[in-house]
């Protein structure tokens, strides 16, 4: 069993973290986030270091200990450095263009897909077949990337579709003629 909850979290220089009634607030150069942590975990701040420990020896406390630590780490890392996901479009004629607050995707359908960009995230299109999603909330960045990917998931025969930059598509062999 992993004991990732033991690892202390160091607070970067330009970041302020405070705890108030079971809610942890983090404020950094990129913005502010808060997280209401579970009562089964005990969170303490001492000298720019956050430590998470179990509140008691119950099974639920054991389960939530590492989860609370990970969520707090993502909160602190997000407001200080941010998170980024990159998507690639593979296929003939597949491209993305940004028109104001709308991301227009041409993915081989008879119509373009217009995806409205949320206010809390930043989406860049450096090349027509590349999309960069960045923001301070790790869950939100990952969910929006998954939503865009779901429009045309990569298929295993030719590899066409929207995939994560570091994703490996396992290819299948096509039909054979005898």
mmCIF file of C-alpha atoms in Angstrom:
data_model
loop_
_atom_site.group_PDB
_atom_site.id
_atom_site.type_symbol
_atom_site.label_atom_id
_atom_site.label_comp_id
_atom_site.label_asym_id
_atom_site.label_seq_id
_atom_site.Cartn_x
_atom_site.Cartn_y
_atom_site.Cartn_z
ATOM 1 C CA UNK A 1 0.000 0.000 0.000
ATOM 2 C CA UNK A 2 1.319 3.436 -0.930
ATOM 3 C CA UNK A 3 2.054 5.956 1.765
ATOM 4 C CA UNK A 4 2.120 9.069 -0.418
ATOM 5 C CA UNK A 5 0.303 11.013 2.309
ATOM 6 C CA UNK A 6 3.512 11.162 4.363
ATOM 7 C CA UNK A 7 5.372 13.311 1.834
ATOM 8 C CA UNK A 8 5.377 16.954 3.006
ATOM 9 C CA UNK A 9 4.363 19.676 0.546
ATOM 10 C CA UNK A 10 6.678 22.674 0.305
ATOM 11 C CA UNK A 11 5.060 26.023 -0.444
ATOM 12 C CA UNK A 12 6.768 28.065 -3.212
ATOM 13 C CA UNK A 13 7.933 31.624 -2.463
ATOM 14 C CA UNK A 14 5.193 33.613 -4.226
ATOM 15 C CA UNK A 15 2.347 31.497 -2.846
ATOM 16 C CA UNK A 16 0.173 32.081 0.225
ATOM 17 C CA UNK A 17 -1.648 29.154 1.846
ATOM 18 C CA UNK A 18 -4.063 29.316 4.769
ATOM 19 C CA UNK A 19 -6.516 26.942 6.447
ATOM 20 C CA UNK A 20 -9.890 28.069 7.751
ATOM 21 C CA UNK A 21 -12.613 25.702 9.094
ATOM 22 C CA UNK A 22 -11.708 22.672 6.970
ATOM 23 C CA UNK A 23 -11.057 24.668 3.795
ATOM 24 C CA UNK A 24 -7.565 25.314 2.447
ATOM 25 C CA UNK A 25 -7.008 28.473 0.385
ATOM 26 C CA UNK A 26 -4.045 28.958 -1.941
ATOM 27 C CA UNK A 27 -3.174 32.209 -3.683
ATOM 28 C CA UNK A 28 -0.320 32.524 -6.159
ATOM 29 C CA UNK A 29 0.854 34.454 -9.192
ATOM 30 C CA UNK A 30 -1.611 32.627 -11.490
ATOM 31 C CA UNK A 31 -4.739 32.933 -9.333
ATOM 32 C CA UNK A 32 -6.618 31.592 -6.318
ATOM 33 C CA UNK A 33 -8.066 28.161 -5.523
ATOM 34 C CA UNK A 34 -9.701 26.568 -2.502
ATOM 35 C CA UNK A 35 -10.420 22.985 -1.476
ATOM 36 C CA UNK A 36 -12.647 21.645 1.286
ATOM 37 C CA UNK A 37 -10.753 18.651 2.615
ATOM 38 C CA UNK A 38 -12.185 15.606 4.333
ATOM 39 C CA UNK A 39 -12.542 15.553 8.122
ATOM 40 C CA UNK A 40 -10.649 12.243 8.175
ATOM 41 C CA UNK A 41 -7.396 14.049 7.346
ATOM 42 C CA UNK A 42 -5.562 16.558 9.508
ATOM 43 C CA UNK A 43 -3.708 19.346 7.661
ATOM 44 C CA UNK A 44 -1.105 21.594 9.303
ATOM 45 C CA UNK A 45 1.111 24.408 7.993
ATOM 46 C CA UNK A 46 4.500 25.091 9.594
ATOM 47 C CA UNK A 47 7.392 27.110 8.091
ATOM 48 C CA UNK A 48 6.323 26.945 4.397
ATOM 49 C CA UNK A 49 5.636 23.183 4.677
ATOM 50 C CA UNK A 50 2.209 21.522 4.614
ATOM 51 C CA UNK A 51 1.880 18.151 6.347
ATOM 52 C CA UNK A 52 -1.127 15.865 6.043
ATOM 53 C CA UNK A 53 -1.823 13.174 8.628
ATOM 54 C CA UNK A 54 -4.645 10.821 9.522
ATOM 55 C CA UNK A 55 -7.204 12.231 11.945
ATOM 56 C CA UNK A 56 -7.793 8.783 13.495
ATOM 57 C CA UNK A 57 -7.122 5.098 12.769
ATOM 58 C CA UNK A 58 -10.367 4.359 10.922
ATOM 59 C CA UNK A 59 -10.400 2.755 7.482
ATOM 60 C CA UNK A 60 -11.908 5.865 5.881
ATOM 61 C CA UNK A 61 -9.157 8.019 7.355
ATOM 62 C CA UNK A 62 -6.547 5.643 5.893
ATOM 63 C CA UNK A 63 -8.224 5.886 2.467
ATOM 64 C CA UNK A 64 -8.556 9.682 2.362
ATOM 65 C CA UNK A 65 -5.094 10.523 3.690
ATOM 66 C CA UNK A 66 -3.218 10.288 0.375
ATOM 67 C CA UNK A 67 -6.119 11.703 -1.627
ATOM 68 C CA UNK A 68 -6.235 14.882 0.445
ATOM 69 C CA UNK A 69 -2.454 15.259 0.154
ATOM 70 C CA UNK A 70 -2.602 14.907 -3.652
ATOM 71 C CA UNK A 71 -5.444 17.409 -3.988
ATOM 72 C CA UNK A 72 -3.601 19.962 -1.805
ATOM 73 C CA UNK A 73 -0.365 19.430 -3.778
ATOM 74 C CA UNK A 74 -2.237 20.008 -7.072
ATOM 75 C CA UNK A 75 -3.836 23.130 -5.585
ATOM 76 C CA UNK A 76 -0.477 24.635 -4.543
ATOM 77 C CA UNK A 77 1.274 23.607 -7.782
ATOM 78 C CA UNK A 78 -1.594 24.985 -9.880
ATOM 79 C CA UNK A 79 -1.573 28.512 -8.436
ATOM 80 C CA UNK A 80 2.227 28.736 -8.619
ATOM 81 C CA UNK A 81 3.101 26.941 -11.911
ATOM 82 C CA UNK A 82 -0.133 25.840 -13.560
ATOM 83 C CA UNK A 83 -0.939 22.728 -15.581
ATOM 84 C CA UNK A 84 -0.842 22.060 -19.308
ATOM 85 C CA UNK A 85 -2.111 19.335 -21.645
ATOM 86 C CA UNK A 86 -1.295 19.027 -25.323
ATOM 87 C CA UNK A 87 -3.463 17.374 -27.953
ATOM 88 C CA UNK A 88 -2.547 16.343 -31.505
ATOM 89 C CA UNK A 89 -4.910 15.969 -34.451
ATOM 90 C CA UNK A 90 -3.928 13.145 -36.816
ATOM 91 C CA UNK A 91 -5.713 12.711 -40.109
ATOM 92 C CA UNK A 92 -6.056 14.254 -43.548
ATOM 93 C CA UNK A 93 -7.910 17.559 -43.274
ATOM 94 C CA UNK A 94 -8.084 17.460 -39.446
ATOM 95 C CA UNK A 95 -7.330 20.901 -38.066
ATOM 96 C CA UNK A 96 -8.181 23.317 -35.304
ATOM 97 C CA UNK A 97 -8.570 27.097 -35.412
ATOM 98 C CA UNK A 98 -9.287 29.541 -32.632
ATOM 99 C CA UNK A 99 -11.879 32.237 -33.327
ATOM 100 C CA UNK A 100 -12.137 34.429 -30.248
ATOM 101 C CA UNK A 101 -13.659 32.345 -27.438
ATOM 102 C CA UNK A 102 -14.549 29.453 -29.779
ATOM 103 C CA UNK A 103 -12.316 26.566 -30.846
ATOM 104 C CA UNK A 104 -13.356 25.331 -34.280
ATOM 105 C CA UNK A 105 -12.428 21.712 -35.008
ATOM 106 C CA UNK A 106 -12.536 20.085 -38.440
ATOM 107 C CA UNK A 107 -12.436 16.349 -37.698
ATOM 108 C CA UNK A 108 -13.752 14.681 -40.840
ATOM 109 C CA UNK A 109 -17.428 15.247 -40.135
ATOM 110 C CA UNK A 110 -19.753 17.039 -42.561
ATOM 111 C CA UNK A 111 -19.755 20.052 -40.233
ATOM 112 C CA UNK A 112 -17.184 21.849 -38.047
ATOM 113 C CA UNK A 113 -17.368 21.327 -34.285
ATOM 114 C CA UNK A 114 -17.489 24.584 -32.337
ATOM 115 C CA UNK A 115 -16.195 24.199 -28.777
ATOM 116 C CA UNK A 116 -16.686 27.143 -26.428
ATOM 117 C CA UNK A 117 -13.519 27.887 -24.429
ATOM 118 C CA UNK A 118 -14.180 28.228 -20.669
ATOM 119 C CA UNK A 119 -13.162 31.499 -18.997
ATOM 120 C CA UNK A 120 -10.866 29.852 -16.444
ATOM 121 C CA UNK A 121 -8.717 28.063 -19.069
ATOM 122 C CA UNK A 122 -6.439 29.191 -21.864
ATOM 123 C CA UNK A 123 -6.407 27.289 -25.155
ATOM 124 C CA UNK A 124 -3.728 27.942 -27.782
ATOM 125 C CA UNK A 125 -3.442 26.552 -31.301
ATOM 126 C CA UNK A 126 0.272 26.907 -32.231
ATOM 127 C CA UNK A 127 -0.153 24.716 -35.342
ATOM 128 C CA UNK A 128 -3.363 23.658 -37.119
ATOM 129 C CA UNK A 129 -2.912 20.104 -35.810
ATOM 130 C CA UNK A 130 -1.896 20.980 -32.223
ATOM 131 C CA UNK A 131 -3.929 22.232 -29.250
ATOM 132 C CA UNK A 132 -2.469 23.412 -25.905
ATOM 133 C CA UNK A 133 -4.777 23.647 -22.903
ATOM 134 C CA UNK A 134 -3.482 25.378 -19.766
ATOM 135 C CA UNK A 135 -4.947 26.476 -16.452
ATOM 136 C CA UNK A 136 -4.538 26.383 -12.680
ATOM 137 C CA UNK A 137 -6.973 23.554 -11.869
ATOM 138 C CA UNK A 138 -5.565 20.126 -12.825
ATOM 139 C CA UNK A 139 -8.965 18.413 -12.853
ATOM 140 C CA UNK A 140 -10.476 21.095 -15.083
ATOM 141 C CA UNK A 141 -7.583 21.049 -17.591
ATOM 142 C CA UNK A 142 -7.763 17.256 -17.838
ATOM 143 C CA UNK A 143 -11.552 17.223 -18.211
ATOM 144 C CA UNK A 144 -11.589 19.797 -21.027
ATOM 145 C CA UNK A 145 -8.792 17.889 -22.807
ATOM 146 C CA UNK A 146 -10.832 14.681 -22.469
ATOM 147 C CA UNK A 147 -13.951 16.445 -23.798
ATOM 148 C CA UNK A 148 -12.090 17.675 -26.891
ATOM 149 C CA UNK A 149 -10.552 14.217 -27.404
ATOM 150 C CA UNK A 150 -13.994 12.592 -27.183
ATOM 151 C CA UNK A 151 -15.145 14.329 -30.393
ATOM 152 C CA UNK A 152 -12.975 11.926 -32.419
ATOM 153 C CA UNK A 153 -10.991 9.370 -30.415
ATOM 154 C CA UNK A 154 -7.971 7.860 -32.188
ATOM 155 C CA UNK A 155 -8.802 4.668 -34.043
ATOM 156 C CA UNK A 156 -6.436 1.671 -33.978
ATOM 157 C CA UNK A 157 -6.086 1.003 -37.734
ATOM 158 C CA UNK A 158 -4.726 4.274 -39.125
ATOM 159 C CA UNK A 159 -4.313 6.274 -35.903
ATOM 160 C CA UNK A 160 -6.637 9.060 -37.081
ATOM 161 C CA UNK A 161 -8.286 11.202 -34.432
ATOM 162 C CA UNK A 162 -7.499 13.485 -31.496
ATOM 163 C CA UNK A 163 -4.869 12.104 -29.123
ATOM 164 C CA UNK A 164 -2.760 13.329 -26.228
ATOM 165 C CA UNK A 165 0.762 14.301 -27.262
ATOM 166 C CA UNK A 166 2.430 11.576 -25.180
ATOM 167 C CA UNK A 167 -0.229 8.919 -25.901
ATOM 168 C CA UNK A 168 0.764 5.768 -27.771
ATOM 169 C CA UNK A 169 -1.872 4.262 -30.062
ATOM 170 C CA UNK A 170 -1.641 0.479 -30.329
ATOM 171 C CA UNK A 171 -2.116 -0.340 -33.969
ATOM 172 C CA UNK A 172 -4.073 -3.298 -35.294
ATOM 173 C CA UNK A 173 -3.329 -5.144 -38.477
ATOM 174 C CA UNK A 174 -5.940 -4.673 -41.186
ATOM 175 C CA UNK A 175 -7.746 -7.268 -43.246
ATOM 176 C CA UNK A 176 -5.538 -9.521 -45.337
ATOM 177 C CA UNK A 177 -6.221 -10.811 -48.844
ATOM 178 C CA UNK A 178 -5.514 -14.459 -49.436
#
